[in-house]
Amino acid sequence: MVHFPFSAVVGSDDLALALVLTTVSPSVGGVLVRGEKGTAKSTIVRALVDLMPDERVVRGCRFSCDPEHPDPTCPDGPHPADPAADVRPARLVELPVGATEDRVIGSLDLGRALGEGRATFQPGLLAAAHRGILYVDEVNLLHDHLVDLLLDAAAMGRASVERDGVSVSHAAELVLVGTMNPEEGELRPQLLDRFGLTVEVAASREPAERAEVVRRRLAFDADPEGFAARFAADQEALAQRIATARAGVDDVELTDAALAAVARVCAGFDVDGLRADIVTARAAKAHAAWHGRTRVTRADVRAAARLSLPHRRRRNPFDAPGLDEDLLDRLLDDLDDDPPPDGTDGSEDPGEGPDGGGPAPDDGPEDAAPQDGTPPPPDGTGDGQAPQDARTPPDPAGPDGDPADADADERPPAPDAPGVAPAGLAGSGPAFRPKVLRLTGVGLGDPGRRSRALTTNGRAVGWRPGASGRLHLPATVAAAARDRAAGDTGRLRVGAGHLRSAVLQGQESNLVLLAVDASGSMGARRRMSEVKTAVLSLLLDAYQRRDRVGLVTFRGTGATLDLPPTSSVEAAARCLETVRHGGRTPLAEGLVLAARTLDLERIRDPRRRPLLVLVTDGRATAGSDALDRATRIADAWPATGVQTVVVDCETGRFRLGLAADLAGRMGATHVPLGEVAADALVATVSSARAAADPRSAPHERIA
C-alpha cells in the first residue's frame, strides 16, 4: 500500500515535528493530535511509518525482540546469545475504536486450549506494535479502560496480562499516536497528561496554501506511485536524518543549565506533577539530536515546551489549551543558545518548516504554489490565552433588582438586528467541582462513568448461554465437562451447546437535556448569571461521567435547540455562554421542543436513560393562552416517563409559586434557586436518576 509521502504534506509543521521527535525518542511518550475534521491528521500519521528504519527481529519471535538486546522475559524466549534474525519494515498497527480488551493486550489461545489442552498466550495489538507505531484514530471515543491500558504500556514499555489463567509480561516499546476531533468529546485530564506531546491542528486560511493541499491530494489520488516517486529523494533524506538522530539521541548532553531551565518553565506554567519536566527534557534532547547538536540549547527547550506543556495547563474541560509564548521566552531568558557551526540560529534548517518538520521540495509546474506561507496558529495555540469571560452588560433590572423591571418578559422581545438594542448577555462564574456521586443498582445504558451497568466492556460478573459476546471460558469448559461421559479420559469435546458468553459489568452514561428559560424575567436581579454558573457545574460533572448533554433555550415567541445532544461538553459550555436573555416566556414551546428532542434521542439510542433539567421561574407569557398551554403540557408530562428536575428561579419577597406548581404537575423534583449550588444541583440530578431506575436504590454520596 502506498502512503501519501510525509514530506509532501503542506503545513502542519508542529505536527510533523512532534511525530519526528517521538520517533527519534519513543520515551517521549507519543503524540495526541487534536483538530477539526479534514486536516490530514490520519494522512500524516500513516505516512510516518515510511520514514522509520527497518527492524531486525528474532526469527520466529511473536513479540519482535531485538536480536542485539532480546527481552530476557520474552514469552517466546529465552533466546540464544546470537539468534537468527529477520529484517522487516517498521510496523504501523491501527487500533479500531471498537476493539475489545483481549484483542488489545492478548488472551488465552482458545484453539490450543480446546484442541491441545495447553494454556498458550495469544499476543494482542500491543505485542504487534512493539518497536513500531500504535495508531488510534478517534482516541477520545475509545473506552477509558482501553486508553488506560495503552498509556500504561507506552509509559512503562511493557504490557502485563493477568487473565484467563495466563500470566504474561512482554516488552511493548511503541510510539503511541492518537488523533481526535474535540467536537466529539474530550479526553479526561489524567489521560491527556499521559500523552507526551499534544498538537492542535487547523486548516490553513491562506487560499494559496489550501489550493496547494488540494493540488497534491488530487495528484496523489490520480497516480499514487508516480506522486510518491517525485518525493522519493526527500523521503530518503528524512529517513536517513531520523535514523541518525535516533542513533545519537542518547549522547546528547542535557546540561545543568538546560535542566534548570526546563524545571523553571514547568514551574512557571504551574503544571501538575513532574511528568511535564521529564517529557520536556526528553523532547529537548530529541530536538537537539534532530538538528545534529550534541548539547541541549534554548531553542531545543523552547520547541519541546511548546509541544509538551499546553495540554498540561488545563484545570478543567472548559479551559482552552494553549501556551503564552511571551511568558515562555521570559522564563528562558537565562538560557543561551550555543552558536551552531553553520552560523544559523539553530532553530531551523534551510528549506524546512519552522521547526524542521520536513522539506517542501519544488515539484515543478504542477506544484508551483508558494511554500513559504505559514498557516495561522489554531485557536488556543497562538498566545495561549483563553478567551475572556463574557462581561455582563448592565441589567435591565438595575443593580438593585428594581421590582418595576422584574417583569421584563412582559415587554415585547427585542430583536437582535442593526439599530435595535440586542438581548442581554449574562456571564457566568467559574464552575465548581462537584463531589463524587455514585448510583447504586445496575443499569443497561451505554458505557460511561456515571453508574454501574451491564455493558459490552468491563469485568465479568456472570455468564449466559450462547456466544453472543465475549466467551466465558471457565463456564464453557465446565459445561462441556458436565456432559463428558463417566470414565472418559480423552480430549475434552466442546460443542456449540456448551458455549457461554460473559455478563460484563461496567459503568453507564446518561443523556442530560438542559432546558433554560432565557426570557426577560430571567435577566432581572442577575439570575441568569447564577443559572449559568450552576449549569456549568453540571456540565463539568457530565464531562467526568461521560454523559451526553444537550441545550434547549426559550425566549421571545419560540424555543431553540441550541446544542443537539453531544458528548462535547466544551461545545455545550461555549453555547451556554452565548445564550442571551430577553423577551417573553414561551414555556409551552420550550417543553414541546424538549419532548421532541428526547423522543428523537430515544429512537436513536433507546438504552440511554434521559434526564430533563428545566431551569425556569414558571411563568408563561408568550401568547394569550400561554399559561393554559403550558399547564396542559405539564399535566401530560408524567406519561412521557422522562425524569425531570425543575430549578425554580423565582426570587424576591413576593413569589407566585408557579415553578413549584409546574414541578408538581410534571411529577418533577423541585429545587429553589437558592439551593442550586453546584453540589446541590448535581446531587438532585443523581437522585432523580436513581429514582428513574426501579432497580436502583438511593444514591450514595462519596466525598
XYZ file of C-alpha atoms in Angstrom:
703
model
C 0.000 0.000 0.000
C 1.334 3.420 -1.000
C 1.026 6.109 1.661
C 0.883 9.823 0.961
C 4.520 10.962 1.381
C 5.338 12.573 4.714
C 7.452 15.222 3.025
C 4.566 16.144 0.688
C 2.249 17.280 3.459
C 1.732 21.044 3.239
C 1.746 22.973 6.514
C 1.237 21.076 9.813
C 4.803 21.916 10.837
C 4.172 21.458 14.557
C 2.514 18.102 13.956
C 5.356 16.929 11.724
C 7.910 17.979 14.341
C 6.050 16.252 17.186
C 5.838 12.995 15.237
C 9.517 13.172 14.351
C 10.571 13.829 17.966
C 8.614 10.903 19.359
C 10.045 8.710 16.586
C 13.591 9.812 17.407
C 12.956 9.148 21.113
C 9.949 6.864 21.808
C 10.404 7.532 25.532
C 8.877 10.979 24.922
C 5.531 9.221 25.248
C 3.666 9.582 21.985
C 1.589 12.314 20.386
C -2.035 13.346 20.713
C -3.295 15.219 17.660
C -6.329 17.431 18.272
C -8.049 19.216 15.445
C -11.029 19.775 13.251
C -12.072 17.237 10.665
C -10.337 17.208 7.305
C -6.917 18.435 8.445
C -4.814 15.441 7.277
C -4.317 14.077 10.804
C -4.597 10.448 9.727
C -2.704 11.050 6.478
C 0.470 12.366 8.100
C 0.445 9.731 10.846
C 0.195 6.874 8.361
C 2.959 8.475 6.301
C 5.346 8.467 9.257
C 5.924 4.708 9.133
C 7.667 5.028 5.762
C 10.405 7.127 7.404
C 11.195 4.722 10.202
C 14.200 2.456 9.750
C 13.751 -1.250 9.076
C 13.762 -3.538 12.096
C 15.847 -6.610 12.817
C 13.754 -9.103 14.773
C 14.471 -12.509 16.239
C 13.309 -15.107 13.748
C 10.106 -16.772 14.899
C 9.557 -14.419 17.865
C 5.955 -13.239 18.026
C 6.987 -10.268 20.183
C 9.509 -8.722 17.744
C 12.525 -8.989 20.047
C 15.675 -7.119 19.011
C 18.409 -9.711 18.211
C 21.048 -7.471 19.795
C 19.091 -6.939 23.000
C 16.441 -9.643 23.299
C 13.929 -9.406 26.107
C 15.100 -11.828 28.818
C 11.484 -12.347 29.924
C 10.042 -12.779 26.419
C 7.258 -15.408 26.452
C 8.814 -16.939 23.320
C 12.269 -16.997 24.952
C 14.765 -17.403 26.254
C 16.542 -16.531 23.047
C 20.117 -17.697 22.360
C 23.036 -15.285 22.634
C 23.251 -14.810 18.847
C 19.786 -15.639 17.495
C 18.901 -15.821 13.829
C 17.333 -12.568 12.665
C 14.954 -11.312 10.017
C 14.682 -7.790 8.643
C 11.265 -6.237 8.120
C 9.812 -2.733 7.626
C 8.644 -0.801 10.678
C 5.067 -1.548 11.618
C 2.062 0.741 11.872
C -0.609 -1.047 13.883
C -4.048 0.561 13.878
C -6.357 0.078 16.833
C -10.050 0.337 15.910
C -12.375 2.127 18.303
C -14.479 -0.997 18.797
C -11.561 -3.247 19.785
C -12.000 -5.482 22.821
C -9.616 -5.709 25.753
C -8.408 -9.213 24.883
C -7.596 -8.084 21.327
C -5.516 -5.204 22.675
C -3.466 -6.951 25.362
C -3.836 -10.561 24.241
C -5.599 -13.541 25.717
C -5.633 -17.290 26.001
C -5.252 -19.096 22.675
C -8.597 -20.896 22.560
C -7.578 -23.089 19.639
C -4.719 -24.663 21.561
C -6.563 -24.643 24.864
C -9.517 -26.570 23.487
C -7.690 -28.600 20.841
C -4.432 -29.467 22.623
C -5.291 -28.797 26.241
C -2.428 -26.272 26.510
C -2.727 -22.813 28.105
C -0.913 -20.703 25.494
C -0.876 -16.920 25.292
C -2.055 -15.303 22.054
C -0.398 -11.869 21.642
C -2.530 -8.772 21.070
C -2.036 -5.471 19.305
C 0.414 -4.195 21.918
C 2.794 -7.018 21.059
C 2.314 -6.426 17.324
C 3.192 -2.733 17.755
C 6.382 -3.363 19.757
C 9.193 -1.225 18.268
C 6.671 0.362 15.883
C 3.724 2.769 15.875
C 0.363 2.124 17.500
C -2.161 4.448 15.914
C -5.595 5.115 17.452
C -7.913 7.210 15.318
C -10.634 8.987 17.314
C -8.915 8.086 20.572
C -11.458 10.143 22.520
C -14.136 7.626 21.507
C -12.123 4.683 22.805
C -13.320 3.230 26.091
C -11.431 4.666 29.035
C -10.152 1.351 30.370
C -8.568 0.594 26.978
C -6.920 4.020 26.877
C -5.523 3.324 30.353
C -4.004 0.068 29.092
C -2.411 1.757 26.093
C -0.938 4.651 28.026
C 0.411 2.408 30.780
C 2.135 0.231 28.195
C 3.539 3.258 26.363
C 4.841 4.775 29.604
C 6.299 1.588 31.087
C 7.465 -0.020 27.859
C 5.880 -3.308 28.950
C 2.471 -4.944 28.889
C 1.336 -7.291 31.632
C -1.541 -9.716 31.205
C -3.229 -11.440 34.123
C -6.391 -13.124 32.856
C -7.925 -16.441 31.842
C -5.315 -18.338 33.821
C -2.478 -16.669 31.882
C 0.274 -14.578 33.484
C 2.467 -12.920 30.857
C 4.663 -9.826 30.695
C 6.308 -8.720 27.461
C 8.069 -5.668 26.026
C 5.829 -3.063 24.393
C 8.066 -0.155 23.414
C 5.929 1.704 20.937
C 5.176 5.146 19.586
C 1.579 5.861 20.598
C -0.211 8.302 18.329
C -3.836 9.278 18.816
C -5.985 11.637 16.799
C -9.259 13.214 17.861
C -11.824 15.849 16.999
C -12.664 17.806 20.189
C -16.206 18.364 18.919
C -16.912 14.679 19.575
C -15.858 14.787 23.222
C -12.723 15.294 25.283
C -10.231 13.008 26.939
C -10.016 13.099 30.715
C -7.218 15.351 32.038
C -5.462 12.318 33.544
C -5.302 10.700 30.118
C -4.249 13.915 28.411
C -1.312 14.136 30.785
C -0.120 10.647 29.815
C 0.452 11.684 26.210
C 3.932 13.118 25.889
C 3.189 15.757 23.260
C -0.009 17.360 22.020
C -0.564 19.315 18.832
C -3.539 21.433 17.790
C -4.107 21.410 14.020
C -6.428 23.528 11.914
C -6.874 24.061 8.220
C -4.987 26.984 6.740
C -6.968 30.099 5.905
C -4.484 31.086 3.181
C -6.069 30.436 -0.254
C -2.718 29.639 -1.875
C -1.836 27.042 0.732
C -5.300 25.470 0.623
C -5.051 25.240 -3.149
C -1.672 23.529 -2.857
C -3.129 20.957 -0.469
C -5.923 20.149 -2.913
C -3.499 20.044 -5.855
C -1.250 17.495 -4.161
C -4.144 15.371 -2.946
C -5.647 15.159 -6.426
C -2.263 14.319 -7.911
C -1.758 11.532 -5.385
C -5.227 10.066 -5.959
C -4.685 10.064 -9.718
C -1.268 8.338 -9.598
C -0.113 7.227 -6.124
C 3.067 5.532 -7.344
C 4.093 8.409 -9.573
C 3.376 11.007 -6.902
C 5.382 9.052 -4.323
C 8.263 8.721 -6.787
C 8.526 12.518 -7.097
C 9.163 12.727 -3.348
C 11.374 9.652 -3.069
C 14.602 11.631 -2.648
C 13.128 13.825 0.058
C 11.697 10.797 1.811
C 15.071 9.096 1.782
C 16.770 12.181 3.188
C 14.245 12.431 6.017
C 14.516 8.728 6.803
C 18.299 8.968 6.988
C 18.095 12.012 9.219
C 15.717 10.233 11.601
C 17.996 7.203 11.742
C 20.988 9.414 12.533
C 19.073 11.274 15.236
C 17.892 8.018 16.841
C 21.434 6.757 16.953
C 22.733 9.932 18.589
C 19.945 10.974 20.951
C 21.411 9.122 23.933
C 24.688 11.025 23.518
C 23.055 14.481 23.653
C 24.133 16.334 26.796
C 21.454 17.889 28.988
C 23.465 20.438 30.944
C 22.569 21.605 34.432
C 21.622 24.997 33.000
C 19.277 23.426 30.462
C 17.718 21.156 33.090
C 17.206 24.137 35.381
C 15.515 25.970 32.507
C 13.185 23.019 31.930
C 12.226 22.977 35.605
C 11.769 26.755 35.642
C 9.474 26.635 32.614
C 7.325 23.828 34.004
C 7.047 25.544 37.390
C 6.323 28.883 35.721
C 3.347 27.414 33.873
C 2.055 25.791 37.074
C 1.705 22.277 35.670
C 0.828 19.420 37.985
C 3.360 16.755 38.896
C 6.782 16.146 37.398
C 5.830 14.254 34.249
C 5.932 17.510 32.302
C 9.550 18.106 33.335
C 10.592 14.605 32.297
C 8.809 14.749 28.954
C 10.136 18.220 28.167
C 13.698 17.135 28.933
C 13.390 14.058 26.718
C 11.793 16.033 23.898
C 14.516 18.704 24.144
C 17.205 16.039 23.751
C 15.342 14.566 20.780
C 15.061 18.018 19.216
C 18.786 18.597 19.656
C 19.566 15.235 18.048
C 17.173 16.015 15.200
C 19.169 19.179 14.489
C 22.506 17.433 14.812
C 23.524 19.062 18.099
C 25.311 17.323 20.928
C 24.068 19.675 23.648
C 20.573 20.916 24.523
C 20.132 24.631 23.810
C 17.476 27.249 24.395
C 15.876 26.506 21.010
C 15.514 22.846 21.973
C 13.876 23.584 25.324
C 11.549 26.119 23.741
C 10.445 23.750 20.970
C 9.898 20.937 23.472
C 7.888 23.111 25.880
C 5.567 24.301 23.096
C 4.564 20.691 22.469
C 4.672 19.170 25.944
C 3.013 21.827 28.143
C -0.175 23.250 26.555
C -2.423 20.298 27.421
C -0.978 20.033 30.926
C -2.050 23.556 31.859
C -5.750 22.689 31.738
C -7.523 22.562 35.084
C -10.982 21.640 33.776
C -12.511 20.759 30.391
C -13.594 24.355 29.786
C -10.029 25.691 29.803
C -8.677 26.348 26.339
C -5.376 24.583 25.643
C -2.509 26.829 24.741
C 0.730 28.403 25.860
C 1.738 32.009 26.471
C 4.854 32.159 24.339
C 5.867 35.559 25.716
C 5.971 34.041 29.192
C 7.904 31.084 27.797
C 10.539 33.410 26.348
C 10.865 35.286 29.650
C 11.358 32.019 31.538
C 14.120 31.056 29.104
C 15.985 34.357 29.272
C 18.761 32.861 31.386
C 19.483 30.055 28.939
C 21.657 30.936 25.973
C 21.928 29.153 22.660
C 25.241 27.736 21.549
C 26.029 29.197 18.111
C 25.646 26.442 15.509
C 28.628 25.679 13.285
C 26.967 26.998 10.138
C 26.143 30.365 11.650
C 22.373 29.915 11.567
C 20.165 30.429 14.589
C 19.899 26.704 15.146
C 16.117 26.659 15.100
C 15.585 25.553 11.527
C 17.404 24.144 8.553
C 17.408 25.684 5.077
C 14.393 24.633 3.053
C 12.486 23.239 6.008
C 9.475 24.223 8.043
C 9.849 26.413 11.121
C 10.866 23.504 13.313
C 12.449 21.184 10.825
C 9.284 19.245 10.215
C 10.253 18.312 6.679
C 11.320 19.863 3.380
C 8.948 21.416 0.925
C 10.550 20.400 -2.387
C 9.956 22.002 -5.745
C 7.510 19.869 -7.666
C 7.653 21.675 -10.943
C 4.808 23.462 -12.709
C 2.076 21.311 -11.144
C 3.127 22.231 -7.598
C 4.301 25.751 -8.285
C 2.318 27.387 -5.494
C 4.475 29.239 -2.968
C 5.521 27.177 0.016
C 6.630 29.923 2.367
C 3.156 30.653 3.694
C 2.651 29.609 7.254
C -0.890 28.835 8.373
C -2.223 30.830 11.291
C -1.977 29.080 14.632
C -5.037 27.083 15.670
C -7.429 28.623 18.131
C -5.958 28.464 21.573
C -2.371 27.855 20.473
C -1.311 31.348 19.457
C -0.695 33.416 22.534
C -2.111 30.638 24.666
C -4.627 32.889 26.373
C -8.122 31.577 26.921
C -10.846 33.909 25.710
C -12.027 36.352 28.315
C -15.253 35.584 30.103
C -18.250 37.319 28.662
C -18.842 40.525 30.575
C -22.300 41.041 31.995
C -23.880 44.142 30.443
C -25.973 46.499 32.574
C -29.047 44.512 33.564
C -32.465 45.997 32.778
C -33.407 45.392 36.392
C -30.587 47.609 37.645
C -28.004 46.688 40.259
C -30.575 46.541 42.997
C -33.150 44.492 41.109
C -35.852 47.177 40.889
C -39.222 45.402 41.172
C -40.535 47.616 38.406
C -38.237 45.815 35.989
C -38.659 42.331 37.404
C -41.359 41.520 34.874
C -39.220 42.328 31.872
C -40.666 39.375 29.993
C -43.966 41.223 29.769
C -42.333 43.582 27.301
C -42.065 42.682 23.605
C -38.872 40.847 22.667
C -36.001 42.964 21.457
C -34.785 41.641 18.083
C -31.054 41.292 17.574
C -30.851 43.466 14.489
C -28.864 46.548 13.451
C -30.207 49.653 15.089
C -32.123 47.666 17.720
C -30.785 47.001 21.194
C -29.813 43.301 21.441
C -30.996 41.000 24.164
C -28.915 40.832 27.329
C -25.890 38.557 27.621
C -25.100 37.352 31.123
C -21.717 35.985 32.075
C -21.076 33.113 34.438
C -18.798 32.449 37.346
C -16.235 29.657 37.447
C -17.680 26.170 37.546
C -17.398 24.367 40.851
C -16.013 20.867 41.091
C -18.847 18.757 42.477
C -18.458 15.923 44.930
C -18.085 12.437 43.531
C -21.509 10.821 43.352
C -22.335 7.213 42.583
C -25.609 5.486 41.803
C -26.361 2.100 43.304
C -28.111 -0.562 41.270
C -27.282 -1.841 37.813
C -28.478 -0.225 34.593
C -28.332 -1.183 30.929
C -27.021 2.027 29.371
C -24.009 2.650 27.181
C -20.539 2.616 28.734
C -19.724 5.719 30.736
C -18.682 6.722 34.213
C -21.935 7.587 35.951
C -23.372 4.366 37.424
C -22.986 0.629 37.318
C -24.428 -1.095 34.263
C -24.311 -4.255 32.242
C -22.257 -3.196 29.246
C -20.191 -4.633 26.431
C -16.961 -3.859 28.271
C -15.958 -4.358 31.873
C -15.329 -7.177 34.286
C -17.132 -10.495 34.068
C -19.751 -10.943 36.798
C -21.570 -13.948 35.381
C -22.458 -15.792 32.209
C -25.390 -16.585 29.928
C -25.924 -19.423 27.430
C -24.799 -18.789 23.861
C -21.909 -16.969 22.211
C -23.411 -13.504 21.753
C -20.448 -11.669 23.284
C -17.112 -12.304 24.965
C -16.645 -16.014 25.634
C -16.736 -17.031 29.288
C -14.121 -19.770 29.119
C -14.459 -21.333 32.603
C -18.234 -21.669 32.209
C -17.813 -23.103 28.713
C -15.295 -25.697 29.866
C -17.457 -26.551 32.891
C -20.500 -27.119 30.656
C -18.507 -29.424 28.395
C -17.079 -31.290 31.379
C -20.539 -31.929 32.805
C -21.580 -33.618 29.572
C -18.448 -35.745 29.484
C -19.113 -39.448 29.796
C -18.051 -41.084 33.024
C -14.568 -42.547 32.778
C -13.735 -40.659 29.578
C -10.091 -39.536 29.820
C -9.673 -38.377 26.236
C -9.669 -34.887 24.807
C -12.454 -32.624 26.066
C -15.004 -32.024 23.321
C -16.702 -28.642 23.238
C -19.801 -28.206 21.112
C -21.949 -25.213 20.211
C -24.349 -26.034 23.014
C -21.601 -25.668 25.602
C -20.667 -22.076 24.709
C -21.281 -19.455 27.384
C -20.912 -15.698 26.947
C -19.734 -13.440 29.763
C -22.029 -10.968 31.503
C -19.915 -7.846 31.870
C -20.395 -5.087 34.393
C -19.017 -1.607 33.813
C -20.446 1.882 34.088
C -23.074 3.697 32.061
C -23.629 7.249 30.883
C -26.838 9.238 30.600
C -28.444 11.932 28.468
C -28.870 15.266 30.261
C -31.036 17.775 28.391
C -30.941 21.309 29.795
C -33.994 23.452 29.036
C -33.221 27.039 30.086
C -35.713 29.878 30.314
C -33.912 32.846 28.714
C -36.756 35.361 28.892
C -36.500 38.904 30.214
C -37.554 37.965 33.726
C -34.549 35.648 33.974
C -32.290 38.641 33.373
C -33.734 40.522 36.340
C -31.606 40.554 39.508
C -28.848 38.878 37.503
C -30.409 35.483 37.945
C -29.142 34.352 34.537
C -25.525 34.590 35.718
C -26.299 32.365 38.698
C -28.118 29.883 36.478
C -25.219 29.684 34.029
C -22.760 29.038 36.837
C -24.871 26.181 38.174
C -25.360 24.678 34.716
C -21.608 24.866 34.048
C -21.094 22.855 37.224
C -23.472 20.236 35.918
C -21.596 20.187 32.626
C -18.353 19.599 34.491
C -19.905 16.619 36.219
C -21.297 15.364 32.898
C -17.799 15.582 31.407
C -16.353 13.490 34.210
C -19.152 10.915 33.949
C -19.044 10.750 30.127
C -22.694 11.818 29.783
C -24.216 13.295 26.649
C -25.616 16.792 27.036
C -27.976 18.980 25.042
C -29.246 22.545 25.449
C -32.692 23.997 24.688
C -33.417 27.672 25.335
C -36.730 29.511 25.036
C -37.426 33.242 24.928
C -39.480 35.676 22.865
C -42.014 33.630 20.909
C -40.291 30.289 20.462
C -37.735 27.717 21.575
C -34.401 26.745 20.012
C -32.300 23.615 20.194
C -29.024 25.481 20.618
C -27.000 22.308 21.008
C -28.205 18.865 19.892
C -27.191 16.129 22.358
C -23.449 15.649 22.144
C -20.508 14.273 24.087
C -18.609 17.555 23.737
C -19.222 19.490 26.931
C -16.801 22.120 25.641
C -19.289 22.869 22.860
C -22.094 22.969 25.436
C -20.155 25.410 27.637
C -19.394 27.698 24.701
C -23.028 27.562 23.640
C -24.241 28.373 27.149
C -22.004 31.443 27.410
C -23.559 32.941 24.266
C -27.178 32.438 25.370
C -28.913 35.823 25.525
C -31.942 36.709 27.623
C -34.893 38.984 26.927
C -38.466 38.981 25.713
C -41.496 36.994 26.820
C -41.590 33.432 28.166
C -42.740 30.726 25.697
C -42.783 27.951 28.318
C -45.079 25.659 26.340
C -42.852 25.883 23.267
C -39.814 25.037 25.387
C -41.485 21.934 26.807
C -42.665 20.794 23.386
C -39.201 21.134 21.877
C -37.626 19.336 24.858
C -40.085 16.448 24.490
C -39.478 16.245 20.741
C -35.711 16.217 21.265
C -35.901 13.453 23.858
C -38.226 11.390 21.652
C -35.772 11.611 18.788
C -32.857 10.666 21.022
C -34.848 7.718 22.394
C -35.219 6.401 18.844
C -31.518 6.868 18.173
C -30.357 5.353 21.447
C -33.160 3.583 23.330
C -30.916 2.306 26.119
C -29.599 5.665 27.287
C -31.702 6.992 30.166
C -32.631 10.685 29.794
C -32.978 13.435 32.359
C -34.553 16.839 31.708
C -33.290 19.771 33.788
C -35.800 22.605 33.370
C -34.499 25.986 34.569
C -37.351 28.500 34.834
C -39.397 30.729 37.118
C -42.586 29.027 35.926
C -44.021 31.982 34.041
C -45.702 31.569 30.663
C -46.398 34.887 28.915
C -45.931 34.323 25.169
C -49.454 34.432 23.728
C -52.930 34.949 25.135
C -53.320 31.306 26.201
C -49.685 30.742 27.165
C -50.394 29.598 30.723
C -53.177 27.211 29.676
C -50.991 25.589 27.005
C -48.098 25.169 29.432
C -50.441 23.681 32.058
C -51.862 21.118 29.637
C -48.371 20.002 28.586
C -47.218 19.799 32.197
C -50.245 17.689 33.188
C -49.448 15.218 30.395
C -45.716 15.147 31.080
C -45.650 12.206 33.560
C -46.885 9.939 30.750
C -43.626 10.517 28.879
C -41.681 8.671 31.569
C -38.921 11.307 31.465
C -37.462 12.109 34.867
C -37.353 15.880 35.351
C -35.800 18.408 37.700
C -37.342 21.905 37.822
C -34.919 24.558 39.043
C -37.073 27.382 40.401
C -35.505 30.744 39.535
C -38.223 32.918 41.099
C -36.778 35.260 43.733
C -37.903 38.212 45.794
C -40.270 38.723 48.680
C -43.450 38.235 46.628
C -43.494 34.890 44.847
C -46.235 33.305 42.806
C -45.031 29.716 43.230
C -45.513 28.972 39.527
C -42.378 26.823 39.190
C -43.351 24.720 42.214
C -46.822 24.176 40.715
C -45.216 23.289 37.372
C -42.970 20.724 39.056
C -45.952 19.159 40.818
C -47.902 18.829 37.571
C -44.907 17.298 35.761
C -44.083 14.896 38.579
C -40.675 16.544 38.780
C -38.273 17.320 41.597
C -38.494 20.985 42.621
C -35.275 22.824 43.562
C -35.366 26.525 44.574
C -32.711 28.725 43.055
C -31.190 29.462 46.452
C -30.326 25.783 46.815
C -28.762 25.434 43.392
C -25.168 25.355 44.453
C -23.086 23.100 42.259
C -23.198 20.189 44.705
C -26.925 20.573 45.296
C -27.797 20.562 41.602
C -25.650 17.541 40.805
C -26.983 15.685 43.852
C -30.515 16.376 42.665
C -29.687 15.067 39.209
C -28.190 11.890 40.659
C -31.179 11.378 42.956
C -33.529 11.769 40.021
C -31.601 9.201 38.013
C -31.741 6.733 40.844
C -35.491 7.273 41.177
C -35.949 6.751 37.447
C -34.460 3.235 37.659
C -36.746 0.854 39.570
C -33.805 -1.474 40.131
C -31.714 1.212 41.783
C -31.512 2.003 45.459
C -30.987 5.606 46.675
C -27.692 7.074 45.555
C -24.654 7.229 47.763
C -22.563 10.340 48.393
C -18.869 9.622 48.407
C -16.617 12.559 49.078
